[in-house]
Short mmCIF file of C-alpha atoms in Angstrom, two decimals:
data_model
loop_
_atom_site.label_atom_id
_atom_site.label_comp_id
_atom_site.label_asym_id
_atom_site.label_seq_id
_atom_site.Cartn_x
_atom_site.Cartn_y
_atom_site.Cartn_z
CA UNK Z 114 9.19 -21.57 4.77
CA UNK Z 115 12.20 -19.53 5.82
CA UNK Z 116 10.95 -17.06 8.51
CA UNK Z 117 13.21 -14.40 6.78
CA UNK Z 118 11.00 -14.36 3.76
CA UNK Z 119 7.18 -13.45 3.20
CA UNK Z 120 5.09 -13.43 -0.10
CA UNK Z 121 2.58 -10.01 -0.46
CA UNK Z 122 -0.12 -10.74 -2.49
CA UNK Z 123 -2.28 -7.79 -4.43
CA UNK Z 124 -6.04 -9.63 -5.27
CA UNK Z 125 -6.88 -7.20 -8.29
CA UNK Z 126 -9.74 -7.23 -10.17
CA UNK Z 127 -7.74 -8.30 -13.59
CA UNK Z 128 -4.55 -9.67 -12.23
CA UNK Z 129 -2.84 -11.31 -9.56
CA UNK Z 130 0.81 -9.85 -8.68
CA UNK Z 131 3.14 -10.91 -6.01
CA UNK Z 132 6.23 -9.97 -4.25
CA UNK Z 133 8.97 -11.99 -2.28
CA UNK Z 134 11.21 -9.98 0.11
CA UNK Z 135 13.87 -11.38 2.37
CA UNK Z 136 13.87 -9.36 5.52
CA UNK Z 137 17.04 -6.77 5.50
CA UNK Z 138 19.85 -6.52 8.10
CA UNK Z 139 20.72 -3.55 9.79
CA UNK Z 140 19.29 -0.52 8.27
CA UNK Z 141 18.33 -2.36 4.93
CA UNK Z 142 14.68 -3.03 3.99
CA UNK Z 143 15.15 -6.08 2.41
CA UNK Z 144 15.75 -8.02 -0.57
CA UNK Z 145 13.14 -8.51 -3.51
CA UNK Z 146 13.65 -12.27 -4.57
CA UNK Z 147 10.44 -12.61 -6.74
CA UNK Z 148 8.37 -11.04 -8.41
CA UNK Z 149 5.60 -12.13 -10.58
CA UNK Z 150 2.03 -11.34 -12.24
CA UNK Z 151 -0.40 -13.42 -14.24
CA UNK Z 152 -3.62 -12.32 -15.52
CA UNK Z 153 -7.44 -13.27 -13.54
CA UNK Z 154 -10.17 -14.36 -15.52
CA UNK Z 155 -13.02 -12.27 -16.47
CA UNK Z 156 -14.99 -11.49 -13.58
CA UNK Z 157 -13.51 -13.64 -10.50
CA UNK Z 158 -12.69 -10.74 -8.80
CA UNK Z 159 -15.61 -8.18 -8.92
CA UNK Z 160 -15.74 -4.68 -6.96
CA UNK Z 161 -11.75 -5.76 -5.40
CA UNK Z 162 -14.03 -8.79 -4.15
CA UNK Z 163 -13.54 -12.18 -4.53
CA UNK Z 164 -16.32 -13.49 -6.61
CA UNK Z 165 -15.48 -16.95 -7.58
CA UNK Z 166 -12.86 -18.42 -4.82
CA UNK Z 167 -11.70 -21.77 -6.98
CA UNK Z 168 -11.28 -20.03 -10.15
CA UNK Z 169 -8.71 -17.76 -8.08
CA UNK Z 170 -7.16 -20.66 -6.24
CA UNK Z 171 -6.61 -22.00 -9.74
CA UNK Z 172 -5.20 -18.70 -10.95
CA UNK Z 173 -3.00 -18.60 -7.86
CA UNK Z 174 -1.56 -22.27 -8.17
CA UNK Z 175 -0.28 -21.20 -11.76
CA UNK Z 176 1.37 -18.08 -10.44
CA UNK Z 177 3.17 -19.98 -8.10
CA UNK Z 178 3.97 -22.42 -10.36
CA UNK Z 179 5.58 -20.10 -12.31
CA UNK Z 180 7.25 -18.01 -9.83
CA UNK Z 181 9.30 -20.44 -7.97
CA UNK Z 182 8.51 -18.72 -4.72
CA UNK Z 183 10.14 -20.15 -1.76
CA UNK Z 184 7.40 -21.16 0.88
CA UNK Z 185 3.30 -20.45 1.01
CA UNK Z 186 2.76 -18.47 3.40
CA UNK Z 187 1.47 -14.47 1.90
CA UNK Z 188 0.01 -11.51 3.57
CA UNK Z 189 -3.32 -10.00 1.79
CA UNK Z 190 -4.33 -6.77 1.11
CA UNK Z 191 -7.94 -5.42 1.77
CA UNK Z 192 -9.38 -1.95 0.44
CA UNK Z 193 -12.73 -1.71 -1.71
CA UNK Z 194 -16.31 -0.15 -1.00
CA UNK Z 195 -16.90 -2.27 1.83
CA UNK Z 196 -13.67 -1.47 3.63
CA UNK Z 197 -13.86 2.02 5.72
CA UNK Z 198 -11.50 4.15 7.70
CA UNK Z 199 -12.48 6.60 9.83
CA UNK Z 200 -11.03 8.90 12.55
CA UNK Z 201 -11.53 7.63 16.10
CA UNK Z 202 -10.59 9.26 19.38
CA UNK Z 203 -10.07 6.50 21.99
CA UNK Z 204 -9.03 6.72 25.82
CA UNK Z 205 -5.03 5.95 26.10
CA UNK Z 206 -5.15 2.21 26.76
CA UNK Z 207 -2.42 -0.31 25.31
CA UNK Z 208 -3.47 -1.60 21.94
CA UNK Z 209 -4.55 -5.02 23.03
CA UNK Z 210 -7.27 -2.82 25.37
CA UNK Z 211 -8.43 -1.08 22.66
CA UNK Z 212 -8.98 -3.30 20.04
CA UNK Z 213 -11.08 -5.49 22.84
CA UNK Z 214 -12.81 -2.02 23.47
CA UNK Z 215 -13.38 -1.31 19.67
CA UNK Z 216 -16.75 -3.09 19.32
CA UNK Z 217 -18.91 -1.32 21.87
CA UNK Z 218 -17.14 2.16 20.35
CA UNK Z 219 -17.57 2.12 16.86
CA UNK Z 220 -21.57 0.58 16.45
CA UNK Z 221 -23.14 4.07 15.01
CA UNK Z 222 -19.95 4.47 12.62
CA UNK Z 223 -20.52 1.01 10.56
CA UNK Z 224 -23.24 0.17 7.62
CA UNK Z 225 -23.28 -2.99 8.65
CA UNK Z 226 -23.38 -4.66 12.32
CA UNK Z 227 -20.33 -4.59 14.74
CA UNK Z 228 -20.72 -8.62 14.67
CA UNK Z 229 -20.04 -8.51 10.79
CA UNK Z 230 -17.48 -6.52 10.53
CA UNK Z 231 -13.54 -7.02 11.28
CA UNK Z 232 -12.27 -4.44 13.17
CA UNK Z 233 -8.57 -2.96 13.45
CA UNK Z 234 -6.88 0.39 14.95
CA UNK Z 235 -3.81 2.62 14.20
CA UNK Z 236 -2.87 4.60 17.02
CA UNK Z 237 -1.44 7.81 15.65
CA UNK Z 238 -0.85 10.81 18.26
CA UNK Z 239 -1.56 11.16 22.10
CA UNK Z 240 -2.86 14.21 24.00
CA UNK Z 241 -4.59 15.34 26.97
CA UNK Z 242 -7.66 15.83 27.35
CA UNK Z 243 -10.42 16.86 30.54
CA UNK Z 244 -11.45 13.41 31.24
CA UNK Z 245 -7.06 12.32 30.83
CA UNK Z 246 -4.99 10.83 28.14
CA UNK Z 247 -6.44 9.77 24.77
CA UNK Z 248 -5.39 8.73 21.54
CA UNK Z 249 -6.20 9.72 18.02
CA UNK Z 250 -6.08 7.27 15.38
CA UNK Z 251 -7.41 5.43 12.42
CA UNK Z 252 -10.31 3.16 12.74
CA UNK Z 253 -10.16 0.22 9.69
CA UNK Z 254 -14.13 -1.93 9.36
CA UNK Z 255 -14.02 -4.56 7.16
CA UNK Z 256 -17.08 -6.67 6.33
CA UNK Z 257 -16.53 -10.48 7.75
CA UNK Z 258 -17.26 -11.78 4.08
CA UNK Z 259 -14.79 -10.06 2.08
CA UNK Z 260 -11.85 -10.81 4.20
CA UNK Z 261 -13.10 -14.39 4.04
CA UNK Z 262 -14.00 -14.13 0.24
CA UNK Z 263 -9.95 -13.67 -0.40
CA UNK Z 264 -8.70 -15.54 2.64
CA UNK Z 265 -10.57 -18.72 0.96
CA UNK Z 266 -9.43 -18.36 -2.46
CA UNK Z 267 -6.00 -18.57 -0.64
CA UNK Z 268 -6.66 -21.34 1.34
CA UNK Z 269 -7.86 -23.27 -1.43
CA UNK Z 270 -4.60 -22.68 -3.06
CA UNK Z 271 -3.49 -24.55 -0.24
CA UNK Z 272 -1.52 -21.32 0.53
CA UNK Z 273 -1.17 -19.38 4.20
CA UNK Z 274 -2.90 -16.11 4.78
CA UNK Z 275 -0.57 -14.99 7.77
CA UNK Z 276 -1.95 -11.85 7.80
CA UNK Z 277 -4.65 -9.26 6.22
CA UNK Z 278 -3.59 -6.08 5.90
CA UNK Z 279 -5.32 -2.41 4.53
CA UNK Z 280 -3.69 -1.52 0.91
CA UNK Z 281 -3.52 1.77 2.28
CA UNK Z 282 -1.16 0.94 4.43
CA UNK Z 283 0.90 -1.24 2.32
CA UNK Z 284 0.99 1.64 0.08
CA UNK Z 285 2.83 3.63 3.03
CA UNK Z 286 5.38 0.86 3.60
CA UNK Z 287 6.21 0.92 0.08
CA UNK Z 288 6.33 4.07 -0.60
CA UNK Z 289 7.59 6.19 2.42
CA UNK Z 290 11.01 6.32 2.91
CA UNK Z 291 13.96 9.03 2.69
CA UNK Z 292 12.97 12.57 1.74
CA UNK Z 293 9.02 11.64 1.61
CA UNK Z 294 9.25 11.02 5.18
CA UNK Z 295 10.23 14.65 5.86
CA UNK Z 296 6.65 15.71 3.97
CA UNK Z 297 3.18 15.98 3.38
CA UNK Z 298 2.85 13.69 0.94
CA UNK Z 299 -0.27 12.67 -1.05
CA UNK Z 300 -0.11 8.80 -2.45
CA UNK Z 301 -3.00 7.90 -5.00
CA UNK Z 302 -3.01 4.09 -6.18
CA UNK Z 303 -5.30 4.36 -8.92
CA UNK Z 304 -6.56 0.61 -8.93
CA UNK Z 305 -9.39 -1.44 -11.62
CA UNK Z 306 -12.00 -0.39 -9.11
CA UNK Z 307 -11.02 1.57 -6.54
CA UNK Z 308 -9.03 4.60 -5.96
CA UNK Z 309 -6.72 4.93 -2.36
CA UNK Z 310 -5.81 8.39 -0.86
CA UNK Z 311 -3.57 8.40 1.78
CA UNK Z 312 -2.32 11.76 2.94
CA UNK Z 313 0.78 10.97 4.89
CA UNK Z 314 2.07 13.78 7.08
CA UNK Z 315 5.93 13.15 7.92
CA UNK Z 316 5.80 9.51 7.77
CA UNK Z 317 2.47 9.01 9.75
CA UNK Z 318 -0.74 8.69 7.42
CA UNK Z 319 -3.59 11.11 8.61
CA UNK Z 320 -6.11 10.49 5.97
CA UNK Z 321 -7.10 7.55 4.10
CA UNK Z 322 -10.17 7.42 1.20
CA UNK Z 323 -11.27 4.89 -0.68
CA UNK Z 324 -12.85 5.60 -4.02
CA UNK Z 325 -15.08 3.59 -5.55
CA UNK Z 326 -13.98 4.45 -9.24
CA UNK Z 327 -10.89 3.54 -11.22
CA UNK Z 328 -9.26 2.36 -14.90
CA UNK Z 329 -11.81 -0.86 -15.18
CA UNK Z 330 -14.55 1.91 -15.58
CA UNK Z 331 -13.40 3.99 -17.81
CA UNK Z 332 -12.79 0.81 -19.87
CA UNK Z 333 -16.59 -0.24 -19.23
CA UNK Z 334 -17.94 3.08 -20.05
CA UNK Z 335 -16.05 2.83 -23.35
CA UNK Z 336 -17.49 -0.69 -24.51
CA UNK Z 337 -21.01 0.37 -23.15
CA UNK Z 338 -21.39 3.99 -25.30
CA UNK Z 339 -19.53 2.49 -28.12
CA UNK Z 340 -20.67 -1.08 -28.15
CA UNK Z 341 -17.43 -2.52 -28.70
CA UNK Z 342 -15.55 -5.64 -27.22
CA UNK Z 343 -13.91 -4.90 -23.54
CA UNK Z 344 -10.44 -5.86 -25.30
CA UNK Z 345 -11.26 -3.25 -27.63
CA UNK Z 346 -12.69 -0.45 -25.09
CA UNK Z 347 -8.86 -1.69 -22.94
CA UNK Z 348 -7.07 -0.98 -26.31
CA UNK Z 349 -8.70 2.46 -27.36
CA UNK Z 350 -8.35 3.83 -23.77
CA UNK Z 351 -4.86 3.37 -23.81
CA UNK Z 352 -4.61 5.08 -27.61
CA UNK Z 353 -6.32 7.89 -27.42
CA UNK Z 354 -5.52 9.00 -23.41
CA UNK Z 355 -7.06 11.76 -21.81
CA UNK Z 356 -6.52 15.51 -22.70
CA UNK Z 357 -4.26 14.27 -25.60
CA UNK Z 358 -5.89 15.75 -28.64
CA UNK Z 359 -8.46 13.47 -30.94
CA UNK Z 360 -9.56 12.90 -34.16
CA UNK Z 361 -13.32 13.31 -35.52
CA UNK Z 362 -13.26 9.63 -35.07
CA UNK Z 363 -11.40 9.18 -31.79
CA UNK Z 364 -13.87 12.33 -30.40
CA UNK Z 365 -16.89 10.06 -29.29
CA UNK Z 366 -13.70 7.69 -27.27
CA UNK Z 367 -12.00 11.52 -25.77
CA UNK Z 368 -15.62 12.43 -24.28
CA UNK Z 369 -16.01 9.74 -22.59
CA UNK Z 370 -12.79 8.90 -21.23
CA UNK Z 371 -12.52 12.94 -19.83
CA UNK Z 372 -16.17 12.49 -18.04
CA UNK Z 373 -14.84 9.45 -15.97
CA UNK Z 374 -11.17 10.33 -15.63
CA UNK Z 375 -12.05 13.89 -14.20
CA UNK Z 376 -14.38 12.41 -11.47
CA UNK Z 377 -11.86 10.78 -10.15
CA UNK Z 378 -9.65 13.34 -10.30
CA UNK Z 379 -11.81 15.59 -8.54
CA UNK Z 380 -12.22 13.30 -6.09
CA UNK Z 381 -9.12 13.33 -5.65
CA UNK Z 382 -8.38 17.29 -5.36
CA UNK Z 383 -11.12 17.43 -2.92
CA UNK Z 384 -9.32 15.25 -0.27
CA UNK Z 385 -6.43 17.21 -1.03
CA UNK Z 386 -8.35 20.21 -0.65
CA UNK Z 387 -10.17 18.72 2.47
CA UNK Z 388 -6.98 18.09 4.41
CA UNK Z 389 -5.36 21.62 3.93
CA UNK Z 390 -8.13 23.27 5.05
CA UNK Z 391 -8.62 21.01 8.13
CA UNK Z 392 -4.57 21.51 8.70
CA UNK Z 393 -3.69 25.31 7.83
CA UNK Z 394 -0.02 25.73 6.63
CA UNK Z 395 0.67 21.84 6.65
CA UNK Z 396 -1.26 21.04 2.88
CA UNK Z 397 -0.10 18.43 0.82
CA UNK Z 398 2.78 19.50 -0.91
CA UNK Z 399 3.30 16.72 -3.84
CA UNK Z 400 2.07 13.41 -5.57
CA UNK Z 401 3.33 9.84 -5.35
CA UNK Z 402 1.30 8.19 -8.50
CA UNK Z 403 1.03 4.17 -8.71
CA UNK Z 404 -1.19 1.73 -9.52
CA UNK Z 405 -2.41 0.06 -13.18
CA UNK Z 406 -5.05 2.74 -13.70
CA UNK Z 407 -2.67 5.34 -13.87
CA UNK Z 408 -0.93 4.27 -17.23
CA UNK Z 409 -3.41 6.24 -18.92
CA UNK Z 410 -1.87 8.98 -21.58
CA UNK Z 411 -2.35 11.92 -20.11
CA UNK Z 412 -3.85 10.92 -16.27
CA UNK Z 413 -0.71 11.81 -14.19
CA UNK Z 414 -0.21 15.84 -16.13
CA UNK Z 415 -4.24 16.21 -15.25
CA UNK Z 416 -4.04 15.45 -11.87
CA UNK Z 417 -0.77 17.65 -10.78
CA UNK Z 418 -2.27 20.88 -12.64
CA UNK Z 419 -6.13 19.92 -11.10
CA UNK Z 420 -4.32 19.91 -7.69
CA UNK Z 421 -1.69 22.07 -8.71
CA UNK Z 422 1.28 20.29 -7.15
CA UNK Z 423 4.32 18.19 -8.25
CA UNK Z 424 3.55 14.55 -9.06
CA UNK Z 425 5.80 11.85 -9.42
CA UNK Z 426 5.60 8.33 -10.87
CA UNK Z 427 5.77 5.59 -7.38
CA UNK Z 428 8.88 3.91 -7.09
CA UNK Z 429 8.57 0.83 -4.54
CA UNK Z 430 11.42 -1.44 -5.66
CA UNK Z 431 13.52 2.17 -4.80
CA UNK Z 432 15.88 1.43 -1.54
CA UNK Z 433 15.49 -2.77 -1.84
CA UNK Z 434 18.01 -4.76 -2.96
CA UNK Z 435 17.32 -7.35 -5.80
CA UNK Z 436 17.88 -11.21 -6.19
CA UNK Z 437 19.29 -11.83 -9.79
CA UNK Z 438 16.58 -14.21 -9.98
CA UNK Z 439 13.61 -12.00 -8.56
CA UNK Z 440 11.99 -11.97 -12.05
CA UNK Z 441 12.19 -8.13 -12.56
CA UNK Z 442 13.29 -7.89 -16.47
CA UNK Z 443 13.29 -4.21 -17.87
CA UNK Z 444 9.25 -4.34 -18.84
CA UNK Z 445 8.76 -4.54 -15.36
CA UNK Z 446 10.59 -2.46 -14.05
CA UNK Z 447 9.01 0.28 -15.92
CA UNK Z 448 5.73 -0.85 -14.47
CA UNK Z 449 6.98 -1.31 -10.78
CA UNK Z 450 4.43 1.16 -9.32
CA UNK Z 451 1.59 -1.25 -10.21
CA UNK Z 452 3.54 -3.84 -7.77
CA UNK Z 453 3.53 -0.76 -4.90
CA UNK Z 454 0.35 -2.95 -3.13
CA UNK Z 455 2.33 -6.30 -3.12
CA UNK Z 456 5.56 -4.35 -2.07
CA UNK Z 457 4.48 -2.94 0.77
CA UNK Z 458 2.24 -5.80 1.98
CA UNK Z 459 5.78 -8.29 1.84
CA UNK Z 460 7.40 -5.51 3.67
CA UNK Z 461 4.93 -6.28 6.64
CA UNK Z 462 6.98 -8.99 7.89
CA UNK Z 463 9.64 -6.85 8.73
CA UNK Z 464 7.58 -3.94 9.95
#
């Protein structure tokens, strides 16, 4: 494969999408050359996990089939349940030092043991301290078998996991560039099963949370109170929205889609909420909305009044070029914040 190019790939619970970007010159990004989705079956990817590795390898041969893309080699996103982040204080050492010192740090800050569990650090801001230098940062634990459960699938594919990288972060690379970078931004990817927070302050992201709730439950919770099909639960979630107004037979449908949808919201608020309070004066001071889960009716005007700040609809093909052959027809161009993960996980290779 062409160095110059590299494939992100977003592992969803429903779908798998993918985006090609040819590293930019100069001061540009890069250039999207593909992009392309395809739907997962039915429970190969549980919990943003890997559940059945061939059926996904199978899934993954047909997307490339149909996407043309130039070489094999992708970087992968991680960020479900078992996937934490955490603020860690470390002595100022260069970054090779302190990922070697990681595992005799962080043992009381894991659910599972340091010897199961992948380790990474993000060095954010340096200060002095009694004992000298140190550096704050971001801590990222993942569990050894979800990393493998998605690097297999992959490799079965007879594909190239060159990297693994937190969503989270890909959702910064997609997403943070020109005036957001000069703000406190918050960025919600509102994914099947799992919600990301990032509150990035000026470019640098200070708080990450991972939510274990997103648009595949409200669409469970829908089939399971009203006994219906999960096609039909998809279809009547995306009819009757939340906070829209419903009819006496639509009311049962409202109810339930409100209880879920304002959990997460709330959830939501209350890392906004969190982070202002922890940061007087510097609060978040609007929303960048992407993801699948946040085509619900209704969703996106909830969550700015709850939090009571502007909100905005995620943009990640903004600032790239395109290939006239990148696959990005008007349809999906309306829908490009559900590619933000795979955008910003491409954009890797030239970070």
């Amino acid at each position: 494969m062409s160095a110059s190019k590299i494939v992100g790939l977003d592992i969803g619970t429903g779908h798998l999408r993918a985006v090609e970007i040819a590293q930019g010159r100069g001061d540009s990004p890069g250039t999207v050359t593909r992009v392309a989705e395809v739907d997962l079956p039915p429970g190969a990817v549980r919990d943003g996990e890997v559940a059945e590795p061939h059926t996904v390898a199978t899934t993954l041969r047909q997307l490339w089939g149909r996407a043309k893309f130039a070489g094999t080699d992708v970087v992968l996103g991680v960020g479900n349940q078992r996937v934490i982040v955490r603020d860690l204080e470390m002595p100022s050492m260069a970054q090779p030092q302190i990922k070697a010192a990681l595992p005799f740090q962080v043992g009381e800050m894991l659910p599972v043991a340091v010897e199961d569990a992948l380790l990474d650090y993000m060095p954010l801001t340096q200060r002095d301290s009694e004992t000298g230098p140190v550096v704050n940062g971001l801590l990222v634990a993942a569990t050894k078998d979800t990393v493998q459960a998605n690097v297999r699938a992959v490799q079965l594919a007879k594909l190239t996991p060159v990297a693994v990288d937190l969503a989270a972060f890909a959702q910064c690379r997609a997403l943070l560039r020109g005036d957001l970078l000069r703000q406190v931004v918050g960025l919600v990817d509102v994914g099947a099963r799992v919600t990301t927070v990032v509150i990035a302050a000026f470019g640098v992201p200070r708080v990450v949370r991972l939510i274990a709730a997103g648009g595949q439950d409200v669409t469970d919770t829908l089939a399971d109170t009203l006994a219906v099909s999960a096609a039909e639960a998809e279809k009547l979630k995306r009819r009757v929205g939340f906070g829209q107004g419903s009819t006496p037979e639509t009311a049962k449908a409202a109810d339930v889609i409100g209880a879920v949808t304002r959990n997460v919201v709330e959830s939501i608020r209350n890392t906004f909420v969190y982070y202002a309070a922890s940061n007087p004066g510097q609060g978040v001071t609007n929303v960048v909305m992407t993801g699948g889960g946040v085509s619900l009716p209704g969703f996106g005007q909830y969550l700015a009044n709850s939090a009571r700040l502007p909100l905005v609809m995620g943009q990640p093909f903004d600032g790239l070029e395109a290939s006239p052959r990148a696959g990005i027809d008007p349809s999906r161009l309306a829908r490009q914040h559900e590619f933000t993960i795979a955008t910003g996980l491409a954009l890797r290779s030239a970070a």
